[in-house]
mmCIF file of C-alpha atoms and ligand atoms in Angstrom:
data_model
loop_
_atom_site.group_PDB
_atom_site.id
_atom_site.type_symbol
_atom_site.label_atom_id
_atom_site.label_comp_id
_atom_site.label_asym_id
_atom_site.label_seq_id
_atom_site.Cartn_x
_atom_site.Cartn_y
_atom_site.Cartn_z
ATOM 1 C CA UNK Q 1 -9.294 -43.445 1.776
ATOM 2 C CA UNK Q 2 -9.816 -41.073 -1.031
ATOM 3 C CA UNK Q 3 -12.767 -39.547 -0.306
ATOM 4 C CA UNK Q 4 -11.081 -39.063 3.264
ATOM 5 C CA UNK Q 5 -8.496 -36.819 1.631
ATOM 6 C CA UNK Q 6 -10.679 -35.127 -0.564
ATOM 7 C CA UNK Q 7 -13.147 -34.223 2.566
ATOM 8 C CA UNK Q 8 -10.026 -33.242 3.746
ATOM 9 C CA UNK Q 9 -8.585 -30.738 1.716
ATOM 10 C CA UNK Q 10 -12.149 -29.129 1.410
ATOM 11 C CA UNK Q 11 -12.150 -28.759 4.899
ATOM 12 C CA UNK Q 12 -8.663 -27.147 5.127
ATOM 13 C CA UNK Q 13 -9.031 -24.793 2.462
ATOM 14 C CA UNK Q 14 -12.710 -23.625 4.158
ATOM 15 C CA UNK Q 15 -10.378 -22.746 6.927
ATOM 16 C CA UNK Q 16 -8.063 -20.493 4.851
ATOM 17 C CA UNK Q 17 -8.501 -16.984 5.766
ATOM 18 C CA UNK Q 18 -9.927 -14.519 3.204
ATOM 19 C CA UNK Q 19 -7.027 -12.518 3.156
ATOM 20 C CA UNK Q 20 -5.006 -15.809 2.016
ATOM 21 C CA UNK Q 21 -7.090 -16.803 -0.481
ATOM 22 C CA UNK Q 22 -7.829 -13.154 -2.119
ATOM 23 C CA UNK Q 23 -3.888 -12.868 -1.869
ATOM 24 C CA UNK Q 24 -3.473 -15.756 -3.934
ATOM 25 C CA UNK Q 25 -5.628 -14.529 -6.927
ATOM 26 C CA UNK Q 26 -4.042 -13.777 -10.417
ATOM 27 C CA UNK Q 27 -4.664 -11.251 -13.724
ATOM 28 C CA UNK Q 28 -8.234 -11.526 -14.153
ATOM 29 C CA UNK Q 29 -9.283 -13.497 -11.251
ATOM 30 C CA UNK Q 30 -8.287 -10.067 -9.180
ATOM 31 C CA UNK Q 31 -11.626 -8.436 -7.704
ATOM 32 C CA UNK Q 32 -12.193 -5.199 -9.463
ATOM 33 C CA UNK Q 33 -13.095 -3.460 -6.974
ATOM 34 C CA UNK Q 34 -12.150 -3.875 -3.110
ATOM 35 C CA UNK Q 35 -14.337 -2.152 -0.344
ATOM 36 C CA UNK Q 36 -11.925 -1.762 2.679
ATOM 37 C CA UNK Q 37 -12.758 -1.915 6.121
ATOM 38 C CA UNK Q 38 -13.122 1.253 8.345
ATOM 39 C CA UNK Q 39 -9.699 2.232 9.649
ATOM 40 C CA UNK Q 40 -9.616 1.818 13.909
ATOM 41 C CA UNK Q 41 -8.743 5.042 14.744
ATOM 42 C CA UNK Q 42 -8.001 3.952 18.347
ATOM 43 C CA UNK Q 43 -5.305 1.411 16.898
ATOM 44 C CA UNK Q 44 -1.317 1.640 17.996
ATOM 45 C CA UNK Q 45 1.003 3.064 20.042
ATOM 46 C CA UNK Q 46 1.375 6.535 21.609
ATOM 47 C CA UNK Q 47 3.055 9.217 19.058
ATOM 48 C CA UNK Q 48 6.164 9.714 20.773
ATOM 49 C CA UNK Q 49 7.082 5.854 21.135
ATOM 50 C CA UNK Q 50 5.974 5.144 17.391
ATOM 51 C CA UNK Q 51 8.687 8.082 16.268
ATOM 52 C CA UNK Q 52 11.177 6.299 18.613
ATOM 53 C CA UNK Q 53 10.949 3.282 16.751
ATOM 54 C CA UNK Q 54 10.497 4.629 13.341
ATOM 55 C CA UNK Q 55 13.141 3.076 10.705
ATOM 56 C CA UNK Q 56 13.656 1.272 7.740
ATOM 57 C CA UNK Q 57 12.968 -2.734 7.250
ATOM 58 C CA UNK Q 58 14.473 -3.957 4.154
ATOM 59 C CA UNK Q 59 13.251 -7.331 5.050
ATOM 60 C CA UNK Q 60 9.969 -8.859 4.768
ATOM 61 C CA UNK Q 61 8.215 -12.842 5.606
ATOM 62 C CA UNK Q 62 5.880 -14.304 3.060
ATOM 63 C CA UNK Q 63 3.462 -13.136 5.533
ATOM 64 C CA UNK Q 64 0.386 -11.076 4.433
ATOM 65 C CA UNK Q 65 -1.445 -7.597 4.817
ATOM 66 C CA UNK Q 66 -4.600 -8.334 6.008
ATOM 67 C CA UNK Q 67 -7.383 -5.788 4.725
ATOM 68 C CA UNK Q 68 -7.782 -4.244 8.239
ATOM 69 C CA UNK Q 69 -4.190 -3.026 8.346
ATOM 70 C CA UNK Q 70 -4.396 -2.132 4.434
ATOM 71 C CA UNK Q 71 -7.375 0.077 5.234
ATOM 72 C CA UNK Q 72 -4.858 1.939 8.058
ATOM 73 C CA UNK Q 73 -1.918 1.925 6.015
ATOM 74 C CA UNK Q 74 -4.160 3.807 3.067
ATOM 75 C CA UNK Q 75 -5.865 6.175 5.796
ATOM 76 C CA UNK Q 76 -2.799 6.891 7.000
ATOM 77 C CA UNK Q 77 -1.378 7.960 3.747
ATOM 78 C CA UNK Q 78 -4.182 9.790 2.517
ATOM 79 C CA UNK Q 79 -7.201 9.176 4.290
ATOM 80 C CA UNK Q 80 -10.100 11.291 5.155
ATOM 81 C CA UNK Q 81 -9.940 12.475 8.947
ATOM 82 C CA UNK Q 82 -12.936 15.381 8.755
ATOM 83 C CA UNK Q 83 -16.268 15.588 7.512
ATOM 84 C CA UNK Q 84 -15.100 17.860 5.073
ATOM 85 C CA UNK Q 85 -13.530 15.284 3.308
ATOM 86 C CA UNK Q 86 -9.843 16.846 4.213
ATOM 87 C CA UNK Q 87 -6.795 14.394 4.845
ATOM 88 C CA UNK Q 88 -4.205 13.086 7.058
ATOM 89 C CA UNK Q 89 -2.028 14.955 5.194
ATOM 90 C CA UNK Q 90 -1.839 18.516 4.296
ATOM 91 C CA UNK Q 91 -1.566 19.585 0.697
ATOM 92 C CA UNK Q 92 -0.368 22.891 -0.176
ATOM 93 C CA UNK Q 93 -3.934 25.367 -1.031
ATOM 94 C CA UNK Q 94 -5.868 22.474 -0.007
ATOM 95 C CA UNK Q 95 -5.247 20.986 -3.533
ATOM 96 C CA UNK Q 96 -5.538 16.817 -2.527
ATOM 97 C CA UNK Q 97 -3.570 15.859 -5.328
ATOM 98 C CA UNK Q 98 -1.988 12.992 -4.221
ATOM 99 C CA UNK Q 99 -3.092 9.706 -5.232
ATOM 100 C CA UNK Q 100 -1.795 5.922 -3.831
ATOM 101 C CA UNK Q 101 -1.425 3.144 -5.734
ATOM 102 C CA UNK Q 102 -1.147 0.049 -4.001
ATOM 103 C CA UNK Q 103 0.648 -3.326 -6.106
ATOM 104 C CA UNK Q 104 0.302 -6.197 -4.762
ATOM 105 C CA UNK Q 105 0.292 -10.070 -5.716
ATOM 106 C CA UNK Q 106 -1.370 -10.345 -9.568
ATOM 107 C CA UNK Q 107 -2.696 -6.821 -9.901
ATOM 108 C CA UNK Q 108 -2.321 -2.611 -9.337
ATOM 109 C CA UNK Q 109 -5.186 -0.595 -7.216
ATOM 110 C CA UNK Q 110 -6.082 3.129 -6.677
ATOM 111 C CA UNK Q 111 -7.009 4.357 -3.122
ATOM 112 C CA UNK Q 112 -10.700 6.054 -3.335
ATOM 113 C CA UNK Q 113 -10.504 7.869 -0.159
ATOM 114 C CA UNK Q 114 -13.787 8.832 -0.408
ATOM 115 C CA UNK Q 115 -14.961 5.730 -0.647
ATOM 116 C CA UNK Q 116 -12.181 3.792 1.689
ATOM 117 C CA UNK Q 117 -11.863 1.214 -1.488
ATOM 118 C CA UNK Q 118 -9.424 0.299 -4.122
ATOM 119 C CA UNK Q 119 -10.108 -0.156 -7.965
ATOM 120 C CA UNK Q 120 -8.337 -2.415 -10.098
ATOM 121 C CA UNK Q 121 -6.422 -0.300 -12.624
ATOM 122 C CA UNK Q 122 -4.106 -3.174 -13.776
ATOM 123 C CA UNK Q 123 -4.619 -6.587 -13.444
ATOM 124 C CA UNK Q 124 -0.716 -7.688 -14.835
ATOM 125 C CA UNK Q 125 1.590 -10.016 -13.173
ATOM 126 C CA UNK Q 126 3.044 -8.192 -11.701
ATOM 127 C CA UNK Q 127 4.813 -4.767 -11.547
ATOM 128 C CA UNK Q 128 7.288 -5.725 -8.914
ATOM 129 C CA UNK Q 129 9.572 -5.241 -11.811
ATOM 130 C CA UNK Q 130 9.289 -1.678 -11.044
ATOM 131 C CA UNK Q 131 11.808 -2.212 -8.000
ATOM 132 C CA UNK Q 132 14.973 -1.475 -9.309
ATOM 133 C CA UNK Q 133 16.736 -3.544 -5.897
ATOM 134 C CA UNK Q 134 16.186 -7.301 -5.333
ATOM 135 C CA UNK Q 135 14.856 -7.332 -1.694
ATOM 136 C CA UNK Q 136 11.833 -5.444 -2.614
ATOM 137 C CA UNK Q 137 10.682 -8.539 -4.432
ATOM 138 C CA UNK Q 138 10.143 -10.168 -1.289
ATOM 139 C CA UNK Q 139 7.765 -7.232 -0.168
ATOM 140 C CA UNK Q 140 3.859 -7.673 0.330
ATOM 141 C CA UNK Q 141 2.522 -4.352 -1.099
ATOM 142 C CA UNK Q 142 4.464 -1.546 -3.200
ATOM 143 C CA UNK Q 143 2.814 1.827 -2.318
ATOM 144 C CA UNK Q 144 3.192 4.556 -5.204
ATOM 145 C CA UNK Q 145 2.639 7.957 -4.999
ATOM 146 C CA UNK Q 146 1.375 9.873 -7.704
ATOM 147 C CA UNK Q 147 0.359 13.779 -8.354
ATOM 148 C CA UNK Q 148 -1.098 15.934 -10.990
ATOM 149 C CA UNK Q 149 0.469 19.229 -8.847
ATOM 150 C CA UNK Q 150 1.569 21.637 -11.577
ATOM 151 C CA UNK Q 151 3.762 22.642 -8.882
ATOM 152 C CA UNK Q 152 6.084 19.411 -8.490
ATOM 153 C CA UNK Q 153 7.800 20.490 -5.184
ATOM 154 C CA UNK Q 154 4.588 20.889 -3.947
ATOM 155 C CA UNK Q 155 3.346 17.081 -5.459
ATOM 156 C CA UNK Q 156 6.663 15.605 -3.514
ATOM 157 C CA UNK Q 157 6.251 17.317 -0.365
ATOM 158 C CA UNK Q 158 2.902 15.840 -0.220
ATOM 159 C CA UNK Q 159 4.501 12.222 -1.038
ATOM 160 C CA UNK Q 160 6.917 12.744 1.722
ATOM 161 C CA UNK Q 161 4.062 13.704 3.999
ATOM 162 C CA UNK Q 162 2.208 10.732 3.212
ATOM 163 C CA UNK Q 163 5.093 8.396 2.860
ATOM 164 C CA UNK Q 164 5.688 9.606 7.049
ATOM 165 C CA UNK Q 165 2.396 8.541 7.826
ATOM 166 C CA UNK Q 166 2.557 5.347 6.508
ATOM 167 C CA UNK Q 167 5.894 4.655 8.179
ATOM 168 C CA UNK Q 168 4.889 5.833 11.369
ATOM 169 C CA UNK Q 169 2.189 3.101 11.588
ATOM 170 C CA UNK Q 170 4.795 0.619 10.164
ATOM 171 C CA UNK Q 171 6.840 1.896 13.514
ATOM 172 C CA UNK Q 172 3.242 1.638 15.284
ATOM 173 C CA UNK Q 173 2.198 -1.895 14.062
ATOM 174 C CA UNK Q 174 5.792 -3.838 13.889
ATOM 175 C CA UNK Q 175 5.638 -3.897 10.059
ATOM 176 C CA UNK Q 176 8.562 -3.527 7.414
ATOM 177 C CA UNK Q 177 8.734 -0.149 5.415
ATOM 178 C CA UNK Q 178 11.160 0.930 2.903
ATOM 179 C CA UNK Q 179 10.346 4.615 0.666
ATOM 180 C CA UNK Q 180 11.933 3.992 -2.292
ATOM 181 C CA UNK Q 181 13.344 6.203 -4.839
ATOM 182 C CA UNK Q 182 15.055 3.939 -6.943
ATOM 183 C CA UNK Q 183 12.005 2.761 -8.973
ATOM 184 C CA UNK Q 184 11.126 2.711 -12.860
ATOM 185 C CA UNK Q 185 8.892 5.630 -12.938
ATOM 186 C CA UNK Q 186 7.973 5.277 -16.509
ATOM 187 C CA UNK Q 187 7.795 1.809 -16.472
ATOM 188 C CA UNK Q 188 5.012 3.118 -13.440
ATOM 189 C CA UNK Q 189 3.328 5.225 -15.218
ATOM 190 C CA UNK Q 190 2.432 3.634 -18.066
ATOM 191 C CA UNK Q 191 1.191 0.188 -16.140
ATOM 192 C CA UNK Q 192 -0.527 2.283 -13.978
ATOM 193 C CA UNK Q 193 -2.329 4.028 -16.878
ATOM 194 C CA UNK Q 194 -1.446 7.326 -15.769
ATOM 195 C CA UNK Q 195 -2.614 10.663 -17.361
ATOM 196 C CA UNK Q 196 -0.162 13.148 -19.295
ATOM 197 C CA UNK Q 197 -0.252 15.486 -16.362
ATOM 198 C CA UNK Q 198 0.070 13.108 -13.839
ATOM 199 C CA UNK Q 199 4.076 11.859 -12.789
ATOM 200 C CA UNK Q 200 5.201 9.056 -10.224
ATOM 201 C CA UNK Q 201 7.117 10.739 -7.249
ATOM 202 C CA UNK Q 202 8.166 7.772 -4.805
ATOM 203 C CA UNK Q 203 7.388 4.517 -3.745
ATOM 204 C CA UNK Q 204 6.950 2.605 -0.423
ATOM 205 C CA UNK Q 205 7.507 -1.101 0.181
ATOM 206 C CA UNK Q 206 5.603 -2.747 3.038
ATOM 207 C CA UNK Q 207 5.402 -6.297 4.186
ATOM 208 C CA UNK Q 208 5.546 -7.922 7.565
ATOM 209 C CA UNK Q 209 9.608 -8.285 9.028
ATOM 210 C CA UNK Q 210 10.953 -11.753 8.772
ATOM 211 C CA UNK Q 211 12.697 -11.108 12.212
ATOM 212 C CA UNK Q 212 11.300 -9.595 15.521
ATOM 213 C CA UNK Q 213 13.738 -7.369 17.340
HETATM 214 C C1 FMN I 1 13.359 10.069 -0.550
HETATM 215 C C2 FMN I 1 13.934 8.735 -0.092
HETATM 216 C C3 FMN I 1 14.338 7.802 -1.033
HETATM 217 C C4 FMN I 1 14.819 6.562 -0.618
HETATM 218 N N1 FMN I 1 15.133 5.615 -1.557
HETATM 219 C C5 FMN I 1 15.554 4.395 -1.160
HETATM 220 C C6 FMN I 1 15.792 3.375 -2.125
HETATM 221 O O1 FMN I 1 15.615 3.543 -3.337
HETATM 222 N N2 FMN I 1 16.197 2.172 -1.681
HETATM 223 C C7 FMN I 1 16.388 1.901 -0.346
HETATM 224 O O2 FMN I 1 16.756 0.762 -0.023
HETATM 225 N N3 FMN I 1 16.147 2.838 0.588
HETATM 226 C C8 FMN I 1 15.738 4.075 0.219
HETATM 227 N N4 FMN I 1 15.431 5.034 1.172
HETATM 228 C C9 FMN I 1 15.577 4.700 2.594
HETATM 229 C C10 FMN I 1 16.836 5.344 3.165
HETATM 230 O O3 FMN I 1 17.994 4.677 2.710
HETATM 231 C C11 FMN I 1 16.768 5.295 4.698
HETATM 232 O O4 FMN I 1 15.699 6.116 5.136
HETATM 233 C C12 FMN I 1 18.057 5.783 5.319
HETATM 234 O O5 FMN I 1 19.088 4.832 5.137
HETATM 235 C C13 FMN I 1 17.929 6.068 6.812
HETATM 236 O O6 FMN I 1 17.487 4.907 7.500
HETATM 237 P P1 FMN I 1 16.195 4.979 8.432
HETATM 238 O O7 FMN I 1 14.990 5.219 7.562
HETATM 239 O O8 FMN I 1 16.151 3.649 9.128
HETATM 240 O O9 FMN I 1 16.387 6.108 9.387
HETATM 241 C C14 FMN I 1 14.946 6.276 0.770
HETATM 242 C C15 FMN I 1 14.536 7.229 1.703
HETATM 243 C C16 FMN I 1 14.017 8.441 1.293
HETATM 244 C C17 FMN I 1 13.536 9.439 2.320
#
């Protein structure tokens, strides 16, 4: 009977998806280094009906980001859409300063564009701290976005650009998103190992909704 379980439970957790299992990872167990799939470009819904439905989701199921939509989400934020390496977001003199963080369970990433990957910059448990209201704890993924722009109107503008994006392919997909301001930026910038000349703007909770309207 005990060797029925055990064949069992290897079985079942065989069957667990990746996503599941890499979600479930803590501190050092997180991979250093995560090579995303390519966005699908050809993904969502048409413009006009993804700004109808754009709005904040303060709620979120224990649901989880799979990679794929992780890879669109970061595209969409600040992605590379031309050879040139230029992004889905304009920066002001072409300066791509922004830069998107992405916390999730057990550890902190950096977007690489250029290489469509994330690298561990912080494996802590966790920085969910850094969510100043309680419903954000509930959240899959905190985005943050960071700038070295001497010019710091400039560095939010390109937040807010990027921050659009993202919730436009929350609207797109059916997912929760909440930008949020009210966050411990220094509490940020120090787990995130941030230079002198680099500041936290804004943040961005995502997560799938708990209820389908
Ligand atoms: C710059 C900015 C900061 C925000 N900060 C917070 C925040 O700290 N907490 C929160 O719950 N919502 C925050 N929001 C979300 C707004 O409350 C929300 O966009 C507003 O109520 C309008 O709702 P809508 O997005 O559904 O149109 C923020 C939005 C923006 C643009």
């Amino acid at each position: 009977m005990l060797k029925f379980f055990a064949i069992l439970a290897v079985c079942l957790f065989s069957l667990t998806p990746a996503y599941a299992q890499e979600n479930s990872l803590e501190g050092d167990d997180m991979p250093k280094y995560i090579s995303l799939p390519k966005p699908n470009i050809s993904a969502g819904m048409p413009l006009m009906e993804a700004l109808n439905n754009r709005k904040t989701i303060r709620n979120f199921s224990v649901r989880k980001i799979n990679e794929q939509n992780l890879s669109e989400i970061l595209w969409a934020a600040n992605g590379i859409n031309r050879e040139d390496g230029k992004r889905t977001i304009p920066t002001a003199r072409d300066s791509r300063d922004l830069d998107v963080y992405v916390i999730k369970q057990g550890g902190a990433y950096r977007y690489n564009p250029g290489q469509n990957s994330l690298e561990l910059v912080n494996p802590a448990a966790l920085i969910y701290t850094a969510a100043k209201q309680d419903y954000v704890k509930n959240a899959d993924i905190l985005l943050v976005y960071v700038s070295n722009n001497p010019n710091r109107e400039y560095g939010a503008m390109h937040a807010g650009s990027a921050y659009q994006n993202v919730g436009l392919y929350a609207a797109s997909n059916g997912m929760s998103n909440v930008v949020l301001g009210m966050i411990d930026k220094d509490m940020l910038h120090k787990e995130l190992h941030l230079q002198d000349d680099e500041y936290v703007i804004i943040a961005q909770a995502m997560g799938w909704p708990k209820t389908v309207k």
